[in-house]
Coordinates of C-alpha atoms in Angstrom, one line a residue:
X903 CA 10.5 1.9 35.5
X904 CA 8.3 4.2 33.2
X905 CA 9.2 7.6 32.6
X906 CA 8.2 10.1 29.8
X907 CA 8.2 9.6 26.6
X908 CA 9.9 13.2 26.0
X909 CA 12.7 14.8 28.0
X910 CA 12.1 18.5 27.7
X911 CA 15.1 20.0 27.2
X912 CA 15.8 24.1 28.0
X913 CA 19.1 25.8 26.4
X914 CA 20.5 28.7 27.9
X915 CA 19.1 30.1 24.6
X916 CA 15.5 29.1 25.0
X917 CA 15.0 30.3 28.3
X918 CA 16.8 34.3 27.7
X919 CA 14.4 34.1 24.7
X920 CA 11.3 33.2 26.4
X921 CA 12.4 35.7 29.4
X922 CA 13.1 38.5 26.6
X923 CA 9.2 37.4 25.0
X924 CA 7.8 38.1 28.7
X925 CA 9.6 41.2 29.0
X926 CA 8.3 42.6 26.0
X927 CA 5.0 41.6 26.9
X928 CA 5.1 43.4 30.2
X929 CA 6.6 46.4 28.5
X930 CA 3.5 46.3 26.5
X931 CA 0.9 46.5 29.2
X932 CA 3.2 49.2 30.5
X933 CA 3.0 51.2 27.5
X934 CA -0.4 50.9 27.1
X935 CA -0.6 53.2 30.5
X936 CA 1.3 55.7 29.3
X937 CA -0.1 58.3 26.9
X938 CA 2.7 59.2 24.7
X939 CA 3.8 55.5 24.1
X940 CA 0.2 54.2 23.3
X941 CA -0.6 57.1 21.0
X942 CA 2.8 56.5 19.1
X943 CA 2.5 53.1 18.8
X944 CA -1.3 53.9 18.0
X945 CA 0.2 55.3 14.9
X946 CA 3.0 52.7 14.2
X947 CA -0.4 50.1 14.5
X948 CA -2.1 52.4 11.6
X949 CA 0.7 52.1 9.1
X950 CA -0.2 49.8 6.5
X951 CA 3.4 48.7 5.6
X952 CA 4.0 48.3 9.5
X953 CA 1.5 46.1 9.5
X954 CA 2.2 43.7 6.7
X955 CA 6.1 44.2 8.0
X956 CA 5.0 42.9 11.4
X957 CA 2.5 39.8 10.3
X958 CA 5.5 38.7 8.0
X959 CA 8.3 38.8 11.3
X960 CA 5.4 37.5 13.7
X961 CA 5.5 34.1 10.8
X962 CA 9.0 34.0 11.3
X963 CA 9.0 35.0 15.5
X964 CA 6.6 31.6 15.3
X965 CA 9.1 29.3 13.6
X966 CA 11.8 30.3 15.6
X967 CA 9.9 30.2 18.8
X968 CA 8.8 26.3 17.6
X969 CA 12.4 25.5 17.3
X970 CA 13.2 27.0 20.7
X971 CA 10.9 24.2 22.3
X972 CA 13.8 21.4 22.5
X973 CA 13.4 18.0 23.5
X974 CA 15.0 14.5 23.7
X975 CA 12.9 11.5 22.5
X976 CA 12.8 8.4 24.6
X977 CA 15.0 5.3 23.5
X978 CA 13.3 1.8 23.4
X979 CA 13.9 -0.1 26.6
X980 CA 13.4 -3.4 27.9
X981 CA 10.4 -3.9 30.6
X982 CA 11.5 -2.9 33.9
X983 CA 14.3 -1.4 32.6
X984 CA 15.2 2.9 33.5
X985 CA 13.9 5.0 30.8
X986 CA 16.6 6.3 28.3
X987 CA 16.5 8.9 26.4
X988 CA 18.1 9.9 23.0
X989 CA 21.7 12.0 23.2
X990 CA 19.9 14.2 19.8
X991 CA 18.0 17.4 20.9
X992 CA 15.3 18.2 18.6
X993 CA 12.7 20.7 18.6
X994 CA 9.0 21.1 18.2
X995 CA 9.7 22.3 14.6
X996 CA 12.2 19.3 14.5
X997 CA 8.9 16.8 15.1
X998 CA 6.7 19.1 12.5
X999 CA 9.2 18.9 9.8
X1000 CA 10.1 15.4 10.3
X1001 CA 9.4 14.4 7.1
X1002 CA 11.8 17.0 5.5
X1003 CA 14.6 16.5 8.4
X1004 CA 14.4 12.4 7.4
X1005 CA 14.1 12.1 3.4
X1006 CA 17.7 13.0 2.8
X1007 CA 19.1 11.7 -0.5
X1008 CA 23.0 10.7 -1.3
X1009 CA 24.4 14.5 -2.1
X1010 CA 23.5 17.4 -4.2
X1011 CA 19.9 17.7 -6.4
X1012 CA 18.3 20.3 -7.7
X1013 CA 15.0 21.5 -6.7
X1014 CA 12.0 19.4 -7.5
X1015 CA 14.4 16.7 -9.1
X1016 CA 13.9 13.5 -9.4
X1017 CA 17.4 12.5 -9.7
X1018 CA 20.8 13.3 -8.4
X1019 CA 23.0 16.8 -9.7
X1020 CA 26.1 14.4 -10.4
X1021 CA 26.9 11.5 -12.3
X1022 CA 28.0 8.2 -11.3
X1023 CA 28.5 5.1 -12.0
X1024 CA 26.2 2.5 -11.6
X1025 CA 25.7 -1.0 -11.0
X1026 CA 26.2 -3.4 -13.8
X1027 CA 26.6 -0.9 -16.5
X1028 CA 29.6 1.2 -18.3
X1029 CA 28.1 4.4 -18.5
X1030 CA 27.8 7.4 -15.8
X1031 CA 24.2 8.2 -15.0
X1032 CA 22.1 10.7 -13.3
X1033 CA 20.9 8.0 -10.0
X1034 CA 17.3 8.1 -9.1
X1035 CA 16.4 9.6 -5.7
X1036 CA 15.3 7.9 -3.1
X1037 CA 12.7 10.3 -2.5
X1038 CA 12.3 13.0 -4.3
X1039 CA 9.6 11.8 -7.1
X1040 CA 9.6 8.6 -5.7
X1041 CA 6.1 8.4 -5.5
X1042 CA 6.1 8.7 -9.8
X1043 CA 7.9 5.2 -9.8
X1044 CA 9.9 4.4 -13.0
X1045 CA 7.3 6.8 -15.4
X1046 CA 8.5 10.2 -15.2
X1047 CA 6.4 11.5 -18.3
X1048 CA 3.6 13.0 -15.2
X1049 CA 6.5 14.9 -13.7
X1050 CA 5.3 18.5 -14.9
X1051 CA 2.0 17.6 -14.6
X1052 CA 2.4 15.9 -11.2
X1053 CA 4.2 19.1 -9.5
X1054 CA 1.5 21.2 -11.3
X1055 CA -1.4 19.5 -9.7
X1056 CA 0.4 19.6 -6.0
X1057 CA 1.3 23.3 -6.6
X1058 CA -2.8 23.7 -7.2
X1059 CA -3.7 22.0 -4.5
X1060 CA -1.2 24.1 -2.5
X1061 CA -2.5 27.6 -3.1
X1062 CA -6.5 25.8 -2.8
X1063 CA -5.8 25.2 0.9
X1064 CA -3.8 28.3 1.6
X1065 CA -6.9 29.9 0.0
X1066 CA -9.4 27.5 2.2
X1067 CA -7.3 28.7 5.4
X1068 CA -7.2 32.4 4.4
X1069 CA -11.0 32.8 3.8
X1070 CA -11.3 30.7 7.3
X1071 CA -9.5 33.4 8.7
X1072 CA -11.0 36.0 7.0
X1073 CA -14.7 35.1 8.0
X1074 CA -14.1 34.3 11.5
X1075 CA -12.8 38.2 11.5
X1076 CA -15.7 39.0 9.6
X1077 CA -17.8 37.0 11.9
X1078 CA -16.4 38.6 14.8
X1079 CA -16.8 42.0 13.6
X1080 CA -20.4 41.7 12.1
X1081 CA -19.5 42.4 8.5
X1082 CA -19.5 40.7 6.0
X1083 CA -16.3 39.9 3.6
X1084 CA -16.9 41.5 0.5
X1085 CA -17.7 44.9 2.4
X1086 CA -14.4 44.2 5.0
X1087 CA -12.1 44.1 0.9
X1088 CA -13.6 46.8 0.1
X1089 CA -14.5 49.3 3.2
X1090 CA -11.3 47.9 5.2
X1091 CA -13.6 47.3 8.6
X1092 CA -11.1 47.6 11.7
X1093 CA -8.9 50.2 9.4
X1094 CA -6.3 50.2 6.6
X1095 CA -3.9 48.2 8.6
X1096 CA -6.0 45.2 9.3
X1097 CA -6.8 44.8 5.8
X1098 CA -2.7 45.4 5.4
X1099 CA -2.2 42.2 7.8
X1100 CA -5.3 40.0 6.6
X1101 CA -3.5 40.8 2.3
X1102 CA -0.3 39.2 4.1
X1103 CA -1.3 36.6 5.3
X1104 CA -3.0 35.8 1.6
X1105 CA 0.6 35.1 -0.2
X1106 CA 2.1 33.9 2.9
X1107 CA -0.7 30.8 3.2
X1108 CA -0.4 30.7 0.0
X1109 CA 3.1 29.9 0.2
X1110 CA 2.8 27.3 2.6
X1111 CA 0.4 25.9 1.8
X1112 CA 2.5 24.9 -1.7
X1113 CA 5.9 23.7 0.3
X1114 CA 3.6 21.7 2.2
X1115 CA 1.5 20.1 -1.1
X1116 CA 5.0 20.1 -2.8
X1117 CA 7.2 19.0 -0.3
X1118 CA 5.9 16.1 0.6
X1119 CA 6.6 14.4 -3.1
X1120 CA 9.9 16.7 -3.7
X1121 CA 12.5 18.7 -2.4
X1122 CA 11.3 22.1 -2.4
X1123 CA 14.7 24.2 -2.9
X1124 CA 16.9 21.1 -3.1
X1125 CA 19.4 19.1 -0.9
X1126 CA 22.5 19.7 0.0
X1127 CA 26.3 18.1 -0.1
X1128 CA 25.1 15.6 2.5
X1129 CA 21.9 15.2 0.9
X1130 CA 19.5 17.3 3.6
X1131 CA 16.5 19.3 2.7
X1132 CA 17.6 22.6 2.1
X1133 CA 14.1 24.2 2.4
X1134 CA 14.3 22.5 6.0
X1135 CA 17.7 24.0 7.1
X1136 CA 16.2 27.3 6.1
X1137 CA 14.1 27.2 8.3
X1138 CA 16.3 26.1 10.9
X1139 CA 18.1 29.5 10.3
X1140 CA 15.4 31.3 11.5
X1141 CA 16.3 30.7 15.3
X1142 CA 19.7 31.6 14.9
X1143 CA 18.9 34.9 13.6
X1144 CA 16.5 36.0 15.8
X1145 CA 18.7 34.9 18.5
X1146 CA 21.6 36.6 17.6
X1147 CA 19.3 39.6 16.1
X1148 CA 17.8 39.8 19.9
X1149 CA 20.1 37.9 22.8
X1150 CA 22.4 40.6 21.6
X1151 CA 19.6 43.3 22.8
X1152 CA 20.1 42.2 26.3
X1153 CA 24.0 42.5 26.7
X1154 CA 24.2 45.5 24.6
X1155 CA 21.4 47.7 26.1
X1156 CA 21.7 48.5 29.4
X1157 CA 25.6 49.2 28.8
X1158 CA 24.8 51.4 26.1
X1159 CA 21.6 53.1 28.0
X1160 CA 24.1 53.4 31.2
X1161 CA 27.1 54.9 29.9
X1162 CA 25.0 57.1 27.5
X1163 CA 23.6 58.8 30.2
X1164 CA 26.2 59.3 32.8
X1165 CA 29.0 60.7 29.7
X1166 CA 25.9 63.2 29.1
X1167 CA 25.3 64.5 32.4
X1168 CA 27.7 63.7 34.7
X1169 CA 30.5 65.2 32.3
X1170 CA 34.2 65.6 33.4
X1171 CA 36.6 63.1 33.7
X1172 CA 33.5 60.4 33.6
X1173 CA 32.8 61.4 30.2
X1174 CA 36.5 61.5 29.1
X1175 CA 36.6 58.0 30.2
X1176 CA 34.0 56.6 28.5
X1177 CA 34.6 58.3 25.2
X1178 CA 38.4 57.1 25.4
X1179 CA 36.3 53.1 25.9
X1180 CA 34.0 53.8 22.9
X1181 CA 37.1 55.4 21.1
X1182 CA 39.4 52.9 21.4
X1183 CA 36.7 50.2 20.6
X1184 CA 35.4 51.7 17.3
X1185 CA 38.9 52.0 16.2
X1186 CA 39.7 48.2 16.5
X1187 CA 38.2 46.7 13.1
X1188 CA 35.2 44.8 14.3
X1189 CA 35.7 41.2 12.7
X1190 CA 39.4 41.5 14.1
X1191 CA 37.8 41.8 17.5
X1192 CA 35.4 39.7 17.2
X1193 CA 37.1 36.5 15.9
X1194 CA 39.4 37.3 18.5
X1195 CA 37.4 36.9 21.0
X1196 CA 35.2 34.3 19.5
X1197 CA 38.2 31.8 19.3
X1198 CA 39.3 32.3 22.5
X1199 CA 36.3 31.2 24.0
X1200 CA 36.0 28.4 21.8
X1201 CA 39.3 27.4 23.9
X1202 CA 37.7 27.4 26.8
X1203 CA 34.4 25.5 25.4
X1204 CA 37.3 23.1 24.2
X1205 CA 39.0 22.3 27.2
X1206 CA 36.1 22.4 29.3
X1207 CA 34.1 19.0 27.4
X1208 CA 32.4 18.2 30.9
X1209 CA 30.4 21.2 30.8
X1210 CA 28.3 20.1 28.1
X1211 CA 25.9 17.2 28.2
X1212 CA 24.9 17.1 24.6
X1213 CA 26.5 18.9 21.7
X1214 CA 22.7 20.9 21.5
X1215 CA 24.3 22.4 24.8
X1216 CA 27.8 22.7 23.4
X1217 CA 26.8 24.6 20.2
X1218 CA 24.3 26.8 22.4
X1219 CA 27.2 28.0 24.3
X1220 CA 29.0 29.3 21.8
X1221 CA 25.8 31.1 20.1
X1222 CA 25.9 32.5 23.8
X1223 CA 29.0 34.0 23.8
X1224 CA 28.7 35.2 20.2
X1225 CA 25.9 37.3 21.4
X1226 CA 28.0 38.4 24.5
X1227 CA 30.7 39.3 22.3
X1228 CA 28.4 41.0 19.9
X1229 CA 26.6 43.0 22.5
X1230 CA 30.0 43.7 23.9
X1231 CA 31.5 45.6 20.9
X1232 CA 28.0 47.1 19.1
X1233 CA 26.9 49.0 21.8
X1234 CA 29.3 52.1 21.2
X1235 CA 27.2 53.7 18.6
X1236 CA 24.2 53.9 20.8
X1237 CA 26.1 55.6 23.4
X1238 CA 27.5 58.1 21.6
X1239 CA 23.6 59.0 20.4
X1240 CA 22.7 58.8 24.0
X1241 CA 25.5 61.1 25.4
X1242 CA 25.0 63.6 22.8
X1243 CA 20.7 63.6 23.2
X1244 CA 21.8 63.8 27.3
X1245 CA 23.9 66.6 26.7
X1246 CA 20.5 68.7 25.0
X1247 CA 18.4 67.2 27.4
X1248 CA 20.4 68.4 30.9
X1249 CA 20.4 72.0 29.6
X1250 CA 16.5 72.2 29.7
X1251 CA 14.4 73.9 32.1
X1252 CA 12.9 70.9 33.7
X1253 CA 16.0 69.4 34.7
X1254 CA 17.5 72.7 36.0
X1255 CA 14.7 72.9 38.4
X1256 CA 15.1 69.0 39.3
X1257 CA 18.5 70.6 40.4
X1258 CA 17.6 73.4 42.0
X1259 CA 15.7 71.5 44.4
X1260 CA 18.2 69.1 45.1
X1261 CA 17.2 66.6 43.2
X1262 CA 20.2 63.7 43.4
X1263 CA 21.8 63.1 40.4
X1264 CA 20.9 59.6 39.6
X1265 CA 17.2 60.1 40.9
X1266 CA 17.3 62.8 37.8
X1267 CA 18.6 60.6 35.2
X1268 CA 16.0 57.9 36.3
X1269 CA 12.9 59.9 36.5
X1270 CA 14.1 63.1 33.7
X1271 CA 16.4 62.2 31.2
X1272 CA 16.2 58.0 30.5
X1273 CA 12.1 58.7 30.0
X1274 CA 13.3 61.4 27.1
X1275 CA 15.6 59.2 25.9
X1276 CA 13.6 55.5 25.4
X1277 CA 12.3 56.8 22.3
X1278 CA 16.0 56.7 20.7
X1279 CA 16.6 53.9 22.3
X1280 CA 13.6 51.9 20.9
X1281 CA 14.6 52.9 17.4
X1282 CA 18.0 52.1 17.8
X1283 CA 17.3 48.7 19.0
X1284 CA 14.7 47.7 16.1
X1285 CA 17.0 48.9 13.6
X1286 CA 20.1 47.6 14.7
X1287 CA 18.4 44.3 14.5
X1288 CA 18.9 43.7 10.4
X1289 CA 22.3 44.8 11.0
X1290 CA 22.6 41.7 13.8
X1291 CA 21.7 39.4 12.0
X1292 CA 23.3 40.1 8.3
X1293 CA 26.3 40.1 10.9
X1294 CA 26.1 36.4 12.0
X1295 CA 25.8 35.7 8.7
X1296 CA 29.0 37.6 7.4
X1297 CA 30.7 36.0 10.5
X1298 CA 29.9 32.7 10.2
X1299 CA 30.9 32.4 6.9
X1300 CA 34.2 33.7 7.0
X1301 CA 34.6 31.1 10.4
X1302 CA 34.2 32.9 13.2
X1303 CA 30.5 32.5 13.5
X1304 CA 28.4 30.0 15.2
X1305 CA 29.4 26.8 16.0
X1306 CA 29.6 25.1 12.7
X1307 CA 27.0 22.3 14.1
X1308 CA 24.4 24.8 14.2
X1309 CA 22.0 25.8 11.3
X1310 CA 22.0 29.2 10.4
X1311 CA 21.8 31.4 7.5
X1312 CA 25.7 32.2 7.5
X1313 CA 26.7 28.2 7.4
X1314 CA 24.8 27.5 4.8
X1315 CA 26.7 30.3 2.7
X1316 CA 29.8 29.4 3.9
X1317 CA 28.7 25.4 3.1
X1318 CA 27.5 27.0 -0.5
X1319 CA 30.4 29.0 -1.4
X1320 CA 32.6 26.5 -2.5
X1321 CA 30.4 25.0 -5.0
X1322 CA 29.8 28.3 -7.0
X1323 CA 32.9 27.2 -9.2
X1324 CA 31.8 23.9 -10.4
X1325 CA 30.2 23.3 -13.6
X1326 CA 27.1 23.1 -13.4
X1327 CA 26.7 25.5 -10.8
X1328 CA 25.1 24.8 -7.4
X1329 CA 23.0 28.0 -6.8
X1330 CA 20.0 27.0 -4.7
X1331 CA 21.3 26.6 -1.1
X1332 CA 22.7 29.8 -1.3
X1333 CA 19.4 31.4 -3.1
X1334 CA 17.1 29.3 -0.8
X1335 CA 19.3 31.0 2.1
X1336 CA 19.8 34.2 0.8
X1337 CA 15.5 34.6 0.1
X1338 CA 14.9 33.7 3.9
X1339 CA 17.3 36.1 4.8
X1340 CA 16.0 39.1 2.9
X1341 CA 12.8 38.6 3.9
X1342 CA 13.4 39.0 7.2
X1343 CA 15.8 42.1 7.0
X1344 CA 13.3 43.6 5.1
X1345 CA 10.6 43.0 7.1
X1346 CA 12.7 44.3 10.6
X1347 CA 13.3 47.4 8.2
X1348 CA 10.1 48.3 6.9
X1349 CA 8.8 47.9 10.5
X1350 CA 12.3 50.0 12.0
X1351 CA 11.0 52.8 9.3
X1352 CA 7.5 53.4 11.1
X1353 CA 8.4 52.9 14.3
X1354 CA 10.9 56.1 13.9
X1355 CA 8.5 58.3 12.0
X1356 CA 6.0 57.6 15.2
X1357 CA 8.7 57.9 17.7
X1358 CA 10.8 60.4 16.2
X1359 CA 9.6 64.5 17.2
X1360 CA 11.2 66.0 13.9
X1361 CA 9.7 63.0 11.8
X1362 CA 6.2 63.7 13.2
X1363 CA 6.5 67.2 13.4

């Protein structure tokens, strides 16, 4: 019986974070209607830091949307036989970095090594040696004298085809525009900001373009205890954070958008409820509430193994409910901002006259006061972000994070930690994680900077 030779495979995961892509698509076609929105975002597009902020988070939006296309590979059967599939769920990033994710070596080795961190002992001889890899600077054979010259020449031929790919780019923009290169450098054809995002792009092919020349002879940052790339499970972080920096968006939003708003105008003994809720769960230490909660679902994930089919689904659930639980106990702050900017905003003219003319109370707060609000609300979101995800990574390594099968930025700390205190010192898993991770903080920022300066009145005023 023939069946596919890939079992596509959707996590609960994958499919909020597609739905969450095609909401914010639709919210862009609907912002594009409305004149205030387009002409702030108009200026957030004209920032030339926005710019290269946003083309460096659209690189890693793409990696973790590759790794959000799961998978299970067929298993060899006999002919006539029902088509198995694997147990594993890999990814389309999985399949692209399948090189990296299947050249592990024995344990730890530094980057672009050609032989193991530790000594041991080896066959037919006394002494403690430094092993060989099995990969890393294999290709060199038993010669190692071409080792500087060999990752020299592969670190040139890096940057030449992140240059060829760059210039491609480059002309087919110039090509499309009717200019020609030198003049787009130098004029900045299309504005200050496309040149910001086309400069970007340079160091960022650039960079590629060497892991991929380099990595396929060595390992780029280095391998782990167990001996796996670390450059690949750095990039395997990237899901997890955006996950957990956006899945956390849609629990904590419309409970912080809803009770905002009715503490703020409503008033009364509404209000004094809700501020006693946020009260009460500010004053509880977050990580105390949070490990709470996050081990006792992790009872329930335990004694419920027939839920899951794979442990792909098993560690997915529990990214779930970290971003439940997340969402759940960060969404105080941005209620108390909304109450207070509803409090202003229900004083005006505009909603007084709603009033006057009878205007329903929740017909008000739809069409008068969230409208007014959305702009607070937008730069809430985008710069709570960086704070999401440097959380998962704080949680995870003190245990209370994602499950520990999963890759993310926080396990591979928690993994690194222990080895700080050895002699000679194992620095390049947590470096390797610690580089992706501020560049993507920094990024959501930068970008969280201009998109309050456009959105913010007493910014732009």
């Amino acid at each position: 019986m023939n069946g596919m030779a890939l079992q596509p495979v959707v996590l609960w995961s994958d499919a909020l974070l597609f739905v969450l892509i095609a909401a914010i698509v639709a919210l862009v076609f609907w912002a594009r209607r409305q004149d205030a929105l387009r002409a702030a975002w108009g200026r957030v597009l004209k920032d030339t830091m926005a710019m290269a902020a946003a083309t460096v988070l659209a690189v890693f939006v793409l990696i973790g949307l590759l790794d959000s296309l799961h998978y299970r590979a067929r298993l060899p059967a006999q002919p006539g036989a029902e088509a198995r599939y694997a147990v594993e769920v890999l990814s389309a990033l999985d399949a692209l970095l399948s090189d990296l994710r299947q050249r592990s070596e024995k344990t730890y080795s530094a980057p672009l090594a050609t032989h193991l961190f530790a000594r041991e002992a080896l066959e037919n001889s006394t002494q403690r040696e430094f092993p060989r890899l099995k990969h890393g600077g294999a290709h060199l054979g038993a010669d190692l004298a071409g080792h500087e010259f060999d990752i020299a020449v592969r670190v040139s031929r890096g940057c030449a085809g992140g240059l060829v790919i760059w210039l491609l780019l480059v002309s087919a923009w110039c090509r499309w525009r009717g200019v020609a290169v030198v003049e787009m450098l130098k004029v900045g054809v299309g504005g200050p900001a496309i040149r910001a995002v086309l400069l970007t792009l340079l160091p960022i092919l650039l960079l590629f373009g060497i892991a991929i020349a380099v990595g396929g002879g060595y390992h780029v940052f280095g391998t782990d205890k167990v001996g796996q790339d670390v450059l690949y499970l750095s990039l395997k972080s990237i899901r997890t954070g955006l996950l957990i920096g956006t899945l956390t968006t849609l629990v904590m939003l419309p409970l912080a958008v809803l009770l905002g708003i009715l503490a703020g105008y409503v008033g009364g003994w509404v209000d004094d409820l809700i501020q006693y809720l946020y009260t009460t769960l500010s004053s509880i230490p977050g990580v105390l509430l949070i490990a709470a909660a996050v081990l006792m679902m992790q009872v329930v994930i335990d004694t419920h193994p027939d839920w899951f089919a794979t442990a792909a689904e098993r560690a997915d659930a529990r990214l779930l409910a970290l971003c439940l639980i997340l969402g759940m106990t960060s969404w105080t702050g941005v209620a108390r901002l909304l109450r207070g900017e509803t409090l202003k905003l229900r004083e005006l003219e505009f909603v007084q006259a709603a009033q006057a003319f009878g205007v329903g109370r929740f017909a008000i707060m739809h069409r008068h006061i969230l409208p007014n609000l959305m702009h607070i609300v937008l730069i809430a979101l985008v710069m709570d972000f960086s704070g999401l995800v440097l959380a998962e990574a704080v949680l995870s390594y003190v245990g209370v994070g994602v499950d520990p099968s999963t890759i993310s930025f926080g396990t591979m700390i928690n993994t690194a930690r222990m080895e700080l205190a050895r002699e000679p010192m194992v620095w390049w898993s947590l470096a390797a994680a610690f580089s992706f991770m501020f560049a993507l903080v920094l990024a959501a920022n930068l970008f969280a900077d201009a998109v309050r300066d456009a959105f913010d009145p007493r910014a732009s005023a």
